[in-house]
PDB file of C-alpha atoms in Angstrom:
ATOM      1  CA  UNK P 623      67.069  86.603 170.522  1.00  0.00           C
ATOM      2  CA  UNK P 624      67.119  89.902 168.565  1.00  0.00           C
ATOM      3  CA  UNK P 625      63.709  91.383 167.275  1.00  0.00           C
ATOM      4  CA  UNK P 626      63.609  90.889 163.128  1.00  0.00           C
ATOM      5  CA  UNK P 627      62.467  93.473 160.850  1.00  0.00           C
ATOM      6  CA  UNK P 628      61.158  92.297 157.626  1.00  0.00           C
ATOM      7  CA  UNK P 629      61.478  94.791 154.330  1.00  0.00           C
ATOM      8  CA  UNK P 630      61.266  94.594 150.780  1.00  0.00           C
ATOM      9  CA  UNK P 631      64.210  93.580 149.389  1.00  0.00           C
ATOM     10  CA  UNK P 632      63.845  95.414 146.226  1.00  0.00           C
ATOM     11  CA  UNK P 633      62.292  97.648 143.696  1.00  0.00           C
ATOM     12  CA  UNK P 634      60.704 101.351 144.434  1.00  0.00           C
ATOM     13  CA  UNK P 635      58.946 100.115 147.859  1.00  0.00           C
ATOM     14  CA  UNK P 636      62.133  98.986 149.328  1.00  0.00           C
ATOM     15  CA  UNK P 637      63.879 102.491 148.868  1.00  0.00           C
ATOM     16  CA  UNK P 638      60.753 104.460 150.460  1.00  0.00           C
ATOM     17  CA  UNK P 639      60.610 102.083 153.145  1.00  0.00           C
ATOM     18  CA  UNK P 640      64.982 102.818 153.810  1.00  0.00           C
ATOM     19  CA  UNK P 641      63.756 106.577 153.648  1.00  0.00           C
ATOM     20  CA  UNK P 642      60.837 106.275 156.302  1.00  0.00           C
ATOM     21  CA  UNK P 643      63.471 104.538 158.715  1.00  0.00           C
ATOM     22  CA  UNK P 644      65.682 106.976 157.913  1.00  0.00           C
ATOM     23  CA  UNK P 645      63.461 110.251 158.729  1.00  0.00           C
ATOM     24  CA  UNK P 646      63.086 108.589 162.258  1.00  0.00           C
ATOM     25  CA  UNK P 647      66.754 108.276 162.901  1.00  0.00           C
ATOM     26  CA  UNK P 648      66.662 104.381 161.901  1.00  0.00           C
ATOM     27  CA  UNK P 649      69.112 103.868 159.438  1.00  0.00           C
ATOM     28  CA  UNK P 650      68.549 100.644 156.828  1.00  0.00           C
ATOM     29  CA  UNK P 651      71.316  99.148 154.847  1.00  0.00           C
ATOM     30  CA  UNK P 652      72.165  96.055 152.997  1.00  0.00           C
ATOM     31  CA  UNK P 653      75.618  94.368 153.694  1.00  0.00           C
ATOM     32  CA  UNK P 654      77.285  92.506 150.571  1.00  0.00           C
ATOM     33  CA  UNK P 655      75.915  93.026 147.075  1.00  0.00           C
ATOM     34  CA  UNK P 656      72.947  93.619 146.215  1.00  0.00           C
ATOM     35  CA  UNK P 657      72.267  90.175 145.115  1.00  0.00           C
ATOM     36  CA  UNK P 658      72.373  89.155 148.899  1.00  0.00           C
ATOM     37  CA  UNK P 659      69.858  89.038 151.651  1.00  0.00           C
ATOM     38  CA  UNK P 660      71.495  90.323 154.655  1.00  0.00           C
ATOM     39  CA  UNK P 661      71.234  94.013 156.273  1.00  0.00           C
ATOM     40  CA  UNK P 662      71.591  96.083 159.646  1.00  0.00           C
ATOM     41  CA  UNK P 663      69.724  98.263 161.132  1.00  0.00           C
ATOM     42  CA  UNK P 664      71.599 101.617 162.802  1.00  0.00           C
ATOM     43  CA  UNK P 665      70.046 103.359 165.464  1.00  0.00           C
ATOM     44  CA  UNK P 666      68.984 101.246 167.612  1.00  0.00           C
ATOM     45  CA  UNK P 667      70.235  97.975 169.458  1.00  0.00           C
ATOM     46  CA  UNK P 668      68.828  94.525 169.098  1.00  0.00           C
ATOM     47  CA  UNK P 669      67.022  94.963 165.856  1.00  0.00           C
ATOM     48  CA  UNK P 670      67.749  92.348 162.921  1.00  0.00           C
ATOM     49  CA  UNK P 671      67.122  93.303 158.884  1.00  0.00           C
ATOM     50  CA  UNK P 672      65.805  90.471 157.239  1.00  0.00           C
ATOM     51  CA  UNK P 673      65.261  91.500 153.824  1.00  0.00           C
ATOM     52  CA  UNK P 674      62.137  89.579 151.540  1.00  0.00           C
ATOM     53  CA  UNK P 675      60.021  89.769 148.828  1.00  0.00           C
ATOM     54  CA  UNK P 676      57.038  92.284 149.166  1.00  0.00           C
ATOM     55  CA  UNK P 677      54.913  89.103 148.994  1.00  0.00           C
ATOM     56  CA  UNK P 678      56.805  86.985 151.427  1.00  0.00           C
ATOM     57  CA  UNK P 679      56.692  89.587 154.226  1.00  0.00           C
ATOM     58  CA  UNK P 680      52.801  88.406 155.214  1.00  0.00           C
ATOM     59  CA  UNK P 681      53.714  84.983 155.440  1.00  0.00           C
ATOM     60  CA  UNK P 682      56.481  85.119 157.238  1.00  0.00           C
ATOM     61  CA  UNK P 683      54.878  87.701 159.771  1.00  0.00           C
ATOM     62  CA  UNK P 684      52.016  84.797 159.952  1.00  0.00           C
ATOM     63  CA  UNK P 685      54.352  81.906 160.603  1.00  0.00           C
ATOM     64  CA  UNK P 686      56.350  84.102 163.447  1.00  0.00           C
ATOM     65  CA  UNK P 687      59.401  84.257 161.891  1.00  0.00           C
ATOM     66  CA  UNK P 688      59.865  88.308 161.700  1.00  0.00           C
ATOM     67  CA  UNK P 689      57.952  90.161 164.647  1.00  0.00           C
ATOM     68  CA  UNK P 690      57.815  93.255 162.214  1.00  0.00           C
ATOM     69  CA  UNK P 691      57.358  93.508 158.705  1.00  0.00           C
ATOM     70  CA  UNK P 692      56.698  95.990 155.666  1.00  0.00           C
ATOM     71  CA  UNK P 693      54.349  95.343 152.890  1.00  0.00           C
ATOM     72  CA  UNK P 694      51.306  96.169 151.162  1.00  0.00           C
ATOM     73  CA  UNK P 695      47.716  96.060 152.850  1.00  0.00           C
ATOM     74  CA  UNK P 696      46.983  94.309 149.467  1.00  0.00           C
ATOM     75  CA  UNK P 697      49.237  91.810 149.865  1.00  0.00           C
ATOM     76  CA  UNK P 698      48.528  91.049 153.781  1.00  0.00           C
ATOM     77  CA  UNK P 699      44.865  90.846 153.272  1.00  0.00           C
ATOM     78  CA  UNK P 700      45.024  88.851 150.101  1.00  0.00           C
ATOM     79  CA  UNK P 701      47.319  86.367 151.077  1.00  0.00           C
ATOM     80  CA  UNK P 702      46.171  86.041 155.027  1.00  0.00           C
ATOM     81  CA  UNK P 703      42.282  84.447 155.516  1.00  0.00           C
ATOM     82  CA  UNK P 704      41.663  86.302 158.782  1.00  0.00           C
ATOM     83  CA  UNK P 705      44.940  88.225 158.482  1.00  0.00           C
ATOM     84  CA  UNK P 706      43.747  90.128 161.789  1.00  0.00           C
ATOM     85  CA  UNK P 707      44.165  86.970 163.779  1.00  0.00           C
ATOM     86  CA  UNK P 708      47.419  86.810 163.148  1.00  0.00           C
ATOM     87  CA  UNK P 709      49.016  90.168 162.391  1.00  0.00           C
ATOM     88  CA  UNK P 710      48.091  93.429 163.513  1.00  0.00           C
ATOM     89  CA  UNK P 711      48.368  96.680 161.618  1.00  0.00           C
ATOM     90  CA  UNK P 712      50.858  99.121 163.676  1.00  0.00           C
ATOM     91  CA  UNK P 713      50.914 101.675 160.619  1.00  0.00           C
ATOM     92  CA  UNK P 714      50.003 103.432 157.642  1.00  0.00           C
ATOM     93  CA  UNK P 715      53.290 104.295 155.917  1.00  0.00           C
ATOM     94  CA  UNK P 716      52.018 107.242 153.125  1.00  0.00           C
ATOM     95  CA  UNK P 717      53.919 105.349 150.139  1.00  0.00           C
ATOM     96  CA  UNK P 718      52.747 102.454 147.960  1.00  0.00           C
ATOM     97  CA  UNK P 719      49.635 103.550 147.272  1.00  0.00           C
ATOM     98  CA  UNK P 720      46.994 102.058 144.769  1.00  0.00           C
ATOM     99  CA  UNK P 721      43.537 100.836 144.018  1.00  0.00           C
ATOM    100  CA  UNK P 722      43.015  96.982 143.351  1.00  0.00           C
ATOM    101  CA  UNK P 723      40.126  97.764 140.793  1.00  0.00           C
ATOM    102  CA  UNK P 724      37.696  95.593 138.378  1.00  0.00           C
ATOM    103  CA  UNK P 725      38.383  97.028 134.730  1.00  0.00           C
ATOM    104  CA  UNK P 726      36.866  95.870 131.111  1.00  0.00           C
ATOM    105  CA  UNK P 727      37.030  96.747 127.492  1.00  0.00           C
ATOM    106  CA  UNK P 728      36.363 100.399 126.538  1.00  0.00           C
ATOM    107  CA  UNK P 729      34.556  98.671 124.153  1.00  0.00           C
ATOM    108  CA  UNK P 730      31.981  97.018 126.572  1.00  0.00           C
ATOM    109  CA  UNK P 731      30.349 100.710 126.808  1.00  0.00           C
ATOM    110  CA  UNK P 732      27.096  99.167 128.257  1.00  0.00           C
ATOM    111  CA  UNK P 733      29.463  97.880 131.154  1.00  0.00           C
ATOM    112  CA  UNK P 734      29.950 100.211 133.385  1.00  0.00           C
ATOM    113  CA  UNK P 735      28.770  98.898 137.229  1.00  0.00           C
ATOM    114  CA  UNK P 736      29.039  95.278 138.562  1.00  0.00           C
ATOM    115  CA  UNK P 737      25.603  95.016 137.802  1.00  0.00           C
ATOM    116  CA  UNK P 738      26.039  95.225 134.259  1.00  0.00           C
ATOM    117  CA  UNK P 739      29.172  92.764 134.338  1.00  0.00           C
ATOM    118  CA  UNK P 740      27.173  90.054 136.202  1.00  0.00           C
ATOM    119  CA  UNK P 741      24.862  90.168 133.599  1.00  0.00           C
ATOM    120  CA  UNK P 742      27.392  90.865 130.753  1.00  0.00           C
ATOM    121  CA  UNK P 743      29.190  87.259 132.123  1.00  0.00           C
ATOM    122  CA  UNK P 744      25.536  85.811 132.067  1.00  0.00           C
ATOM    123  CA  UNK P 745      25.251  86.590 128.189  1.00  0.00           C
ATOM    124  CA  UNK P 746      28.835  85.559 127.381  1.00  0.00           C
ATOM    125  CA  UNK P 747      28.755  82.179 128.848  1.00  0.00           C
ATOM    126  CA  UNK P 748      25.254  81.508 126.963  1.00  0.00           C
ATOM    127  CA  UNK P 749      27.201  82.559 123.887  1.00  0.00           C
ATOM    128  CA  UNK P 750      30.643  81.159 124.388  1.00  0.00           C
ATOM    129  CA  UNK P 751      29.792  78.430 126.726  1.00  0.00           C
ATOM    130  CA  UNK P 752      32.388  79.008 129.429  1.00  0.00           C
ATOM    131  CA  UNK P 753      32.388  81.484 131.809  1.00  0.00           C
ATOM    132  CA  UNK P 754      34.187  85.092 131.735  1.00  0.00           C
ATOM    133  CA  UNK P 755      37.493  84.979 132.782  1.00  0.00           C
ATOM    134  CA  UNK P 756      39.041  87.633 134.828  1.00  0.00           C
ATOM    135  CA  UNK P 757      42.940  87.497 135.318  1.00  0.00           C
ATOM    136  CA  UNK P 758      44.252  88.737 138.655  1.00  0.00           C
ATOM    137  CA  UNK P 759      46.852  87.782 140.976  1.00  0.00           C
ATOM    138  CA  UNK P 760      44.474  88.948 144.149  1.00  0.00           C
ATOM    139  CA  UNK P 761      42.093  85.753 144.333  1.00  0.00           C
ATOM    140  CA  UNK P 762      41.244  86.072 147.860  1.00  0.00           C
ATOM    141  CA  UNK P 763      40.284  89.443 147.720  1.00  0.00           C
ATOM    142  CA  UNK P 764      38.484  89.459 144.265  1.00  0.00           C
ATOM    143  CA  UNK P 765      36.449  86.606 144.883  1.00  0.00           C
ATOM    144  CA  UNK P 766      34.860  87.678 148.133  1.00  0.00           C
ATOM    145  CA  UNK P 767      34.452  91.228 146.662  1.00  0.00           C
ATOM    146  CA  UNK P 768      32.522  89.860 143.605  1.00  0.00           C
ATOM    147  CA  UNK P 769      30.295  86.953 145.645  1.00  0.00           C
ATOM    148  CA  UNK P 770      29.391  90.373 147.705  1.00  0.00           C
ATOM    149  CA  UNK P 771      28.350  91.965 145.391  1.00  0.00           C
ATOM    150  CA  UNK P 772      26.722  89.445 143.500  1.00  0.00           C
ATOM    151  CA  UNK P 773      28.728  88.803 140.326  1.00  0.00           C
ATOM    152  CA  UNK P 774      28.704  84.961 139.302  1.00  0.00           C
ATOM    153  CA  UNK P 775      28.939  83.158 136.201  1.00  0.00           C
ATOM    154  CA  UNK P 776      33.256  83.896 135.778  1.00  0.00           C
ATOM    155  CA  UNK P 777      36.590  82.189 136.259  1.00  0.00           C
ATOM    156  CA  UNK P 778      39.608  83.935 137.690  1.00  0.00           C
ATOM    157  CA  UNK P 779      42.365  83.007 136.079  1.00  0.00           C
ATOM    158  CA  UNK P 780      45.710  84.036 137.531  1.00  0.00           C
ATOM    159  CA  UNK P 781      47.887  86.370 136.209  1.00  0.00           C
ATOM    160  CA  UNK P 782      51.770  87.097 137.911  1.00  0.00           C
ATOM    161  CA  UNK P 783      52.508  89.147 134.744  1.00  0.00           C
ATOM    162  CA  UNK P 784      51.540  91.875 133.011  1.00  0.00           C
ATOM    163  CA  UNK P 785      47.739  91.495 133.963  1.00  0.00           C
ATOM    164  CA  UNK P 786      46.506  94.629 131.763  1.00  0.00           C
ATOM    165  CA  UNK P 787      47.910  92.884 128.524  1.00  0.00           C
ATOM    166  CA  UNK P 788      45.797  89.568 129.419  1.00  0.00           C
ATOM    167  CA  UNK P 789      42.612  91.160 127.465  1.00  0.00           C
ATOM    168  CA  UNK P 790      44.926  91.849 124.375  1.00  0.00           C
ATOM    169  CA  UNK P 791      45.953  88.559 124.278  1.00  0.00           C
ATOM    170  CA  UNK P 792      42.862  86.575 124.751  1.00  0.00           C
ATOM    171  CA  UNK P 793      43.433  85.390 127.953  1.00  0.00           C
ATOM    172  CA  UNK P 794      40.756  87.209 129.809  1.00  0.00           C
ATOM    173  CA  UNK P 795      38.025  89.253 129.477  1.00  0.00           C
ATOM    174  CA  UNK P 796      38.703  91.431 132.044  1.00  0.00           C
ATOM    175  CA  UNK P 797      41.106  92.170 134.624  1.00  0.00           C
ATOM    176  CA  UNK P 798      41.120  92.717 138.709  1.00  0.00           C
ATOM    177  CA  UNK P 799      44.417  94.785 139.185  1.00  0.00           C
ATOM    178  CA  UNK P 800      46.536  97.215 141.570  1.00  0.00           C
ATOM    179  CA  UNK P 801      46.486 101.036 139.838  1.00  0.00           C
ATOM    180  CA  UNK P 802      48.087 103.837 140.672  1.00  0.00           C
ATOM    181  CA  UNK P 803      47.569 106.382 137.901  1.00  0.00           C
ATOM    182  CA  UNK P 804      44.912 104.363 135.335  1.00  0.00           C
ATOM    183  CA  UNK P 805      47.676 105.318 132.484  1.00  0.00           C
ATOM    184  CA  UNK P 806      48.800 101.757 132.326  1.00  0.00           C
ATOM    185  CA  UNK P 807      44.553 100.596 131.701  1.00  0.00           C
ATOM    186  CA  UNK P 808      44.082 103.318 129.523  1.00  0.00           C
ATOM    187  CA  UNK P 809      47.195 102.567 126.825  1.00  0.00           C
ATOM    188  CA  UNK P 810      45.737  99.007 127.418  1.00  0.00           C
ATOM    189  CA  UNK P 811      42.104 100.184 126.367  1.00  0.00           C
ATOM    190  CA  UNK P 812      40.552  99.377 129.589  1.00  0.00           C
ATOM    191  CA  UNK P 813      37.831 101.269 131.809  1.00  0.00           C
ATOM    192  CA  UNK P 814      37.257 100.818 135.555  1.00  0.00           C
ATOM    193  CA  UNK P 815      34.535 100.067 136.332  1.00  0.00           C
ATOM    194  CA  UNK P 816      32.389 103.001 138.613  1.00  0.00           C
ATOM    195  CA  UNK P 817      31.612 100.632 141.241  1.00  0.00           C
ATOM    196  CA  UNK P 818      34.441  98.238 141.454  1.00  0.00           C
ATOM    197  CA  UNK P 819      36.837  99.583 143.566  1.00  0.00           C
ATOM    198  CA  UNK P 820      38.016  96.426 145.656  1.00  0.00           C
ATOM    199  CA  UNK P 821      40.567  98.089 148.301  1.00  0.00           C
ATOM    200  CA  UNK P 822      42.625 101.370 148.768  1.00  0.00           C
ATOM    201  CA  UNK P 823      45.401 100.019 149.385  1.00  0.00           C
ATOM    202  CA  UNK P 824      49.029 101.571 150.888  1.00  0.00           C
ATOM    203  CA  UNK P 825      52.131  99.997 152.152  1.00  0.00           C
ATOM    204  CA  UNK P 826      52.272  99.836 155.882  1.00  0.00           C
ATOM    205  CA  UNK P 827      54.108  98.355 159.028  1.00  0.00           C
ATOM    206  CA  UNK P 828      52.768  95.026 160.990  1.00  0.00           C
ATOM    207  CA  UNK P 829      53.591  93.462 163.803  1.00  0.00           C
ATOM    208  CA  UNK P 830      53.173  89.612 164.087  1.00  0.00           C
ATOM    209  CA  UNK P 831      51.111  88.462 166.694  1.00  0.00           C
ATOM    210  CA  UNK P 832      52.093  84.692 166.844  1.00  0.00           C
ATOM    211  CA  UNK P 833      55.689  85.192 166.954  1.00  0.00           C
ATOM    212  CA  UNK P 834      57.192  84.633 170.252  1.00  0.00           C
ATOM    213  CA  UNK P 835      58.721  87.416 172.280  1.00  0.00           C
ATOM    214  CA  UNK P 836      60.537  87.205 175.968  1.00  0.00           C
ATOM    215  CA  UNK P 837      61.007  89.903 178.028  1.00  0.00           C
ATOM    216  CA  UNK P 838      63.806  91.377 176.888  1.00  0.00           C
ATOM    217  CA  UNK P 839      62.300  91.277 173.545  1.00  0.00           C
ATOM    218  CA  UNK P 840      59.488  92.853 174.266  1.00  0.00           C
ATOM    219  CA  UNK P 841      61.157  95.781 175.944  1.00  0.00           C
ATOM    220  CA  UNK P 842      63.363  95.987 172.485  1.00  0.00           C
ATOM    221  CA  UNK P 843      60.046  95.966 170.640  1.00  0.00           C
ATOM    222  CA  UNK P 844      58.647  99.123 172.316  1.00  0.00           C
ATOM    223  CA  UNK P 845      62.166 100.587 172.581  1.00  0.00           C
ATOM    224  CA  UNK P 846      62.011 100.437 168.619  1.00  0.00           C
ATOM    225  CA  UNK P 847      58.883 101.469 167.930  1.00  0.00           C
ATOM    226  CA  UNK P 848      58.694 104.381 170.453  1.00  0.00           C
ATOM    227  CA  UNK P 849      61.859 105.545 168.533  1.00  0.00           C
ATOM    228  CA  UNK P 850      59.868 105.381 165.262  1.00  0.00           C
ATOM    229  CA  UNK P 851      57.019 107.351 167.109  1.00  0.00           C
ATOM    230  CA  UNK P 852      54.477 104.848 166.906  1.00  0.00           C
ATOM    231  CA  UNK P 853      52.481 102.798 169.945  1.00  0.00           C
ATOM    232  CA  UNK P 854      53.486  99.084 169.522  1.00  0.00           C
ATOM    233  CA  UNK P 855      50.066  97.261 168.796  1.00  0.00           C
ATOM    234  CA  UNK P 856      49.370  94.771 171.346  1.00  0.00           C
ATOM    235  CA  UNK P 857      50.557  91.016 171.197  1.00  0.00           C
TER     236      UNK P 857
END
């Protein structure tokens, strides 16, 4: 059995990952075109590239099926009830990064803290006789941040799209989202709000801790990730 290295298969995320491997002398490449699945790693023996969907990667580091895999913190902890359980965080990769944020109207200018949304969702179900709806694809996370804090009296409603367009198009009245730069909210006339910054979130490397190793794949495992400079967390 070979140790399997799960990486985004696409996209922006998949390229910085192939250049973090690379700076440590781990080379990344996909064999056939790049409408297939299959890779190799260089650089070091008894590694396998299994190559996945950002949001795949948590699952399949959950179910032991790749021993190592790169993804979002987002993604891990939204997807993963008691993600540490099951997966353990080996590093912080410096790429990826964004905020999963609350935002509303501009508009809404006496909304500006969760405070003022709880009681903003208050007034609107009175008047409108269902609650505020906030798209998002990050339930996990955006519920328990909200029941935290206090908020009731909404709906999330989920969004896989184009969540800051949701408002626009009467679909919600506010949005939970991932933001790098705010441009996107802004040409979309939304404002975070001051206090609703859910998680800081970055792409980074994890080790599954319910897939099974033997010996020789444990020695593989810290062969590999001594090579990338990094202690292997422990099973």
């Amino acid at each position: 059995m070979t140790i399997k290295l799960g990486v985004p298969s696409k996209g922006r995320l998949m390229d910085q990952t192939t250049d973090w491997f690379a700076e440590r002398g781990v080379m990344l490449t996909r064999t056939g075109s790049n409408r297939e699945y299959a890779g190799r790693v260089a650089g070091v023996e008894g590694v396998e590239l299994v190559l996945l969907s950002a949001g795949e990667i948590p699952r399949e580091l959950a179910e032991g099926r790749v021993h190592l895999g790169v993804t979002g913190m987002d993604m891990v902890r939204d997807k993963l009830p008691l993600w540490d359980s099951k997966l353990a965080e080996i590093a912080r990769l410096g790429f990826g990064r964004a905020d999963l944020i609350i935002a509303v109207p501009d508009f809404w200018i006496d909304v500006t803290t969760l405070d003022d949304l709880d009681a903003a969702a208050t007034r609107f179900r009175a008047a409108h006789g269902h609650r505020l709806r906030i798209a998002t694809k990050y339930h996990r996370l955006v519920r328990t941040f909200l029941r935290d804090a206090g908020v009731s009296d909404y709906q999330l409603v989920d969004s896989q799209g184009a969540t800051e367009g949701t408002v626009k198009n009467l679909t919600a009245e506010a949005i939970a989202d991932i933001t790098t730069t705010g441009a996107t909210l802004r040409a979309n006339h939304l404002r975070v709000l001051e206090d609703a910054l859910v998680l800081r979130s970055e792409a980074a490397l994890f080790r599954s801790q319910t897939a099974s190793l033997t010996a020789d794949d444990a020695a593989v495992l810290a062969e590999f990730t001594a090579r990338l400079g990094l202690k292997s967390a422990p099973a």
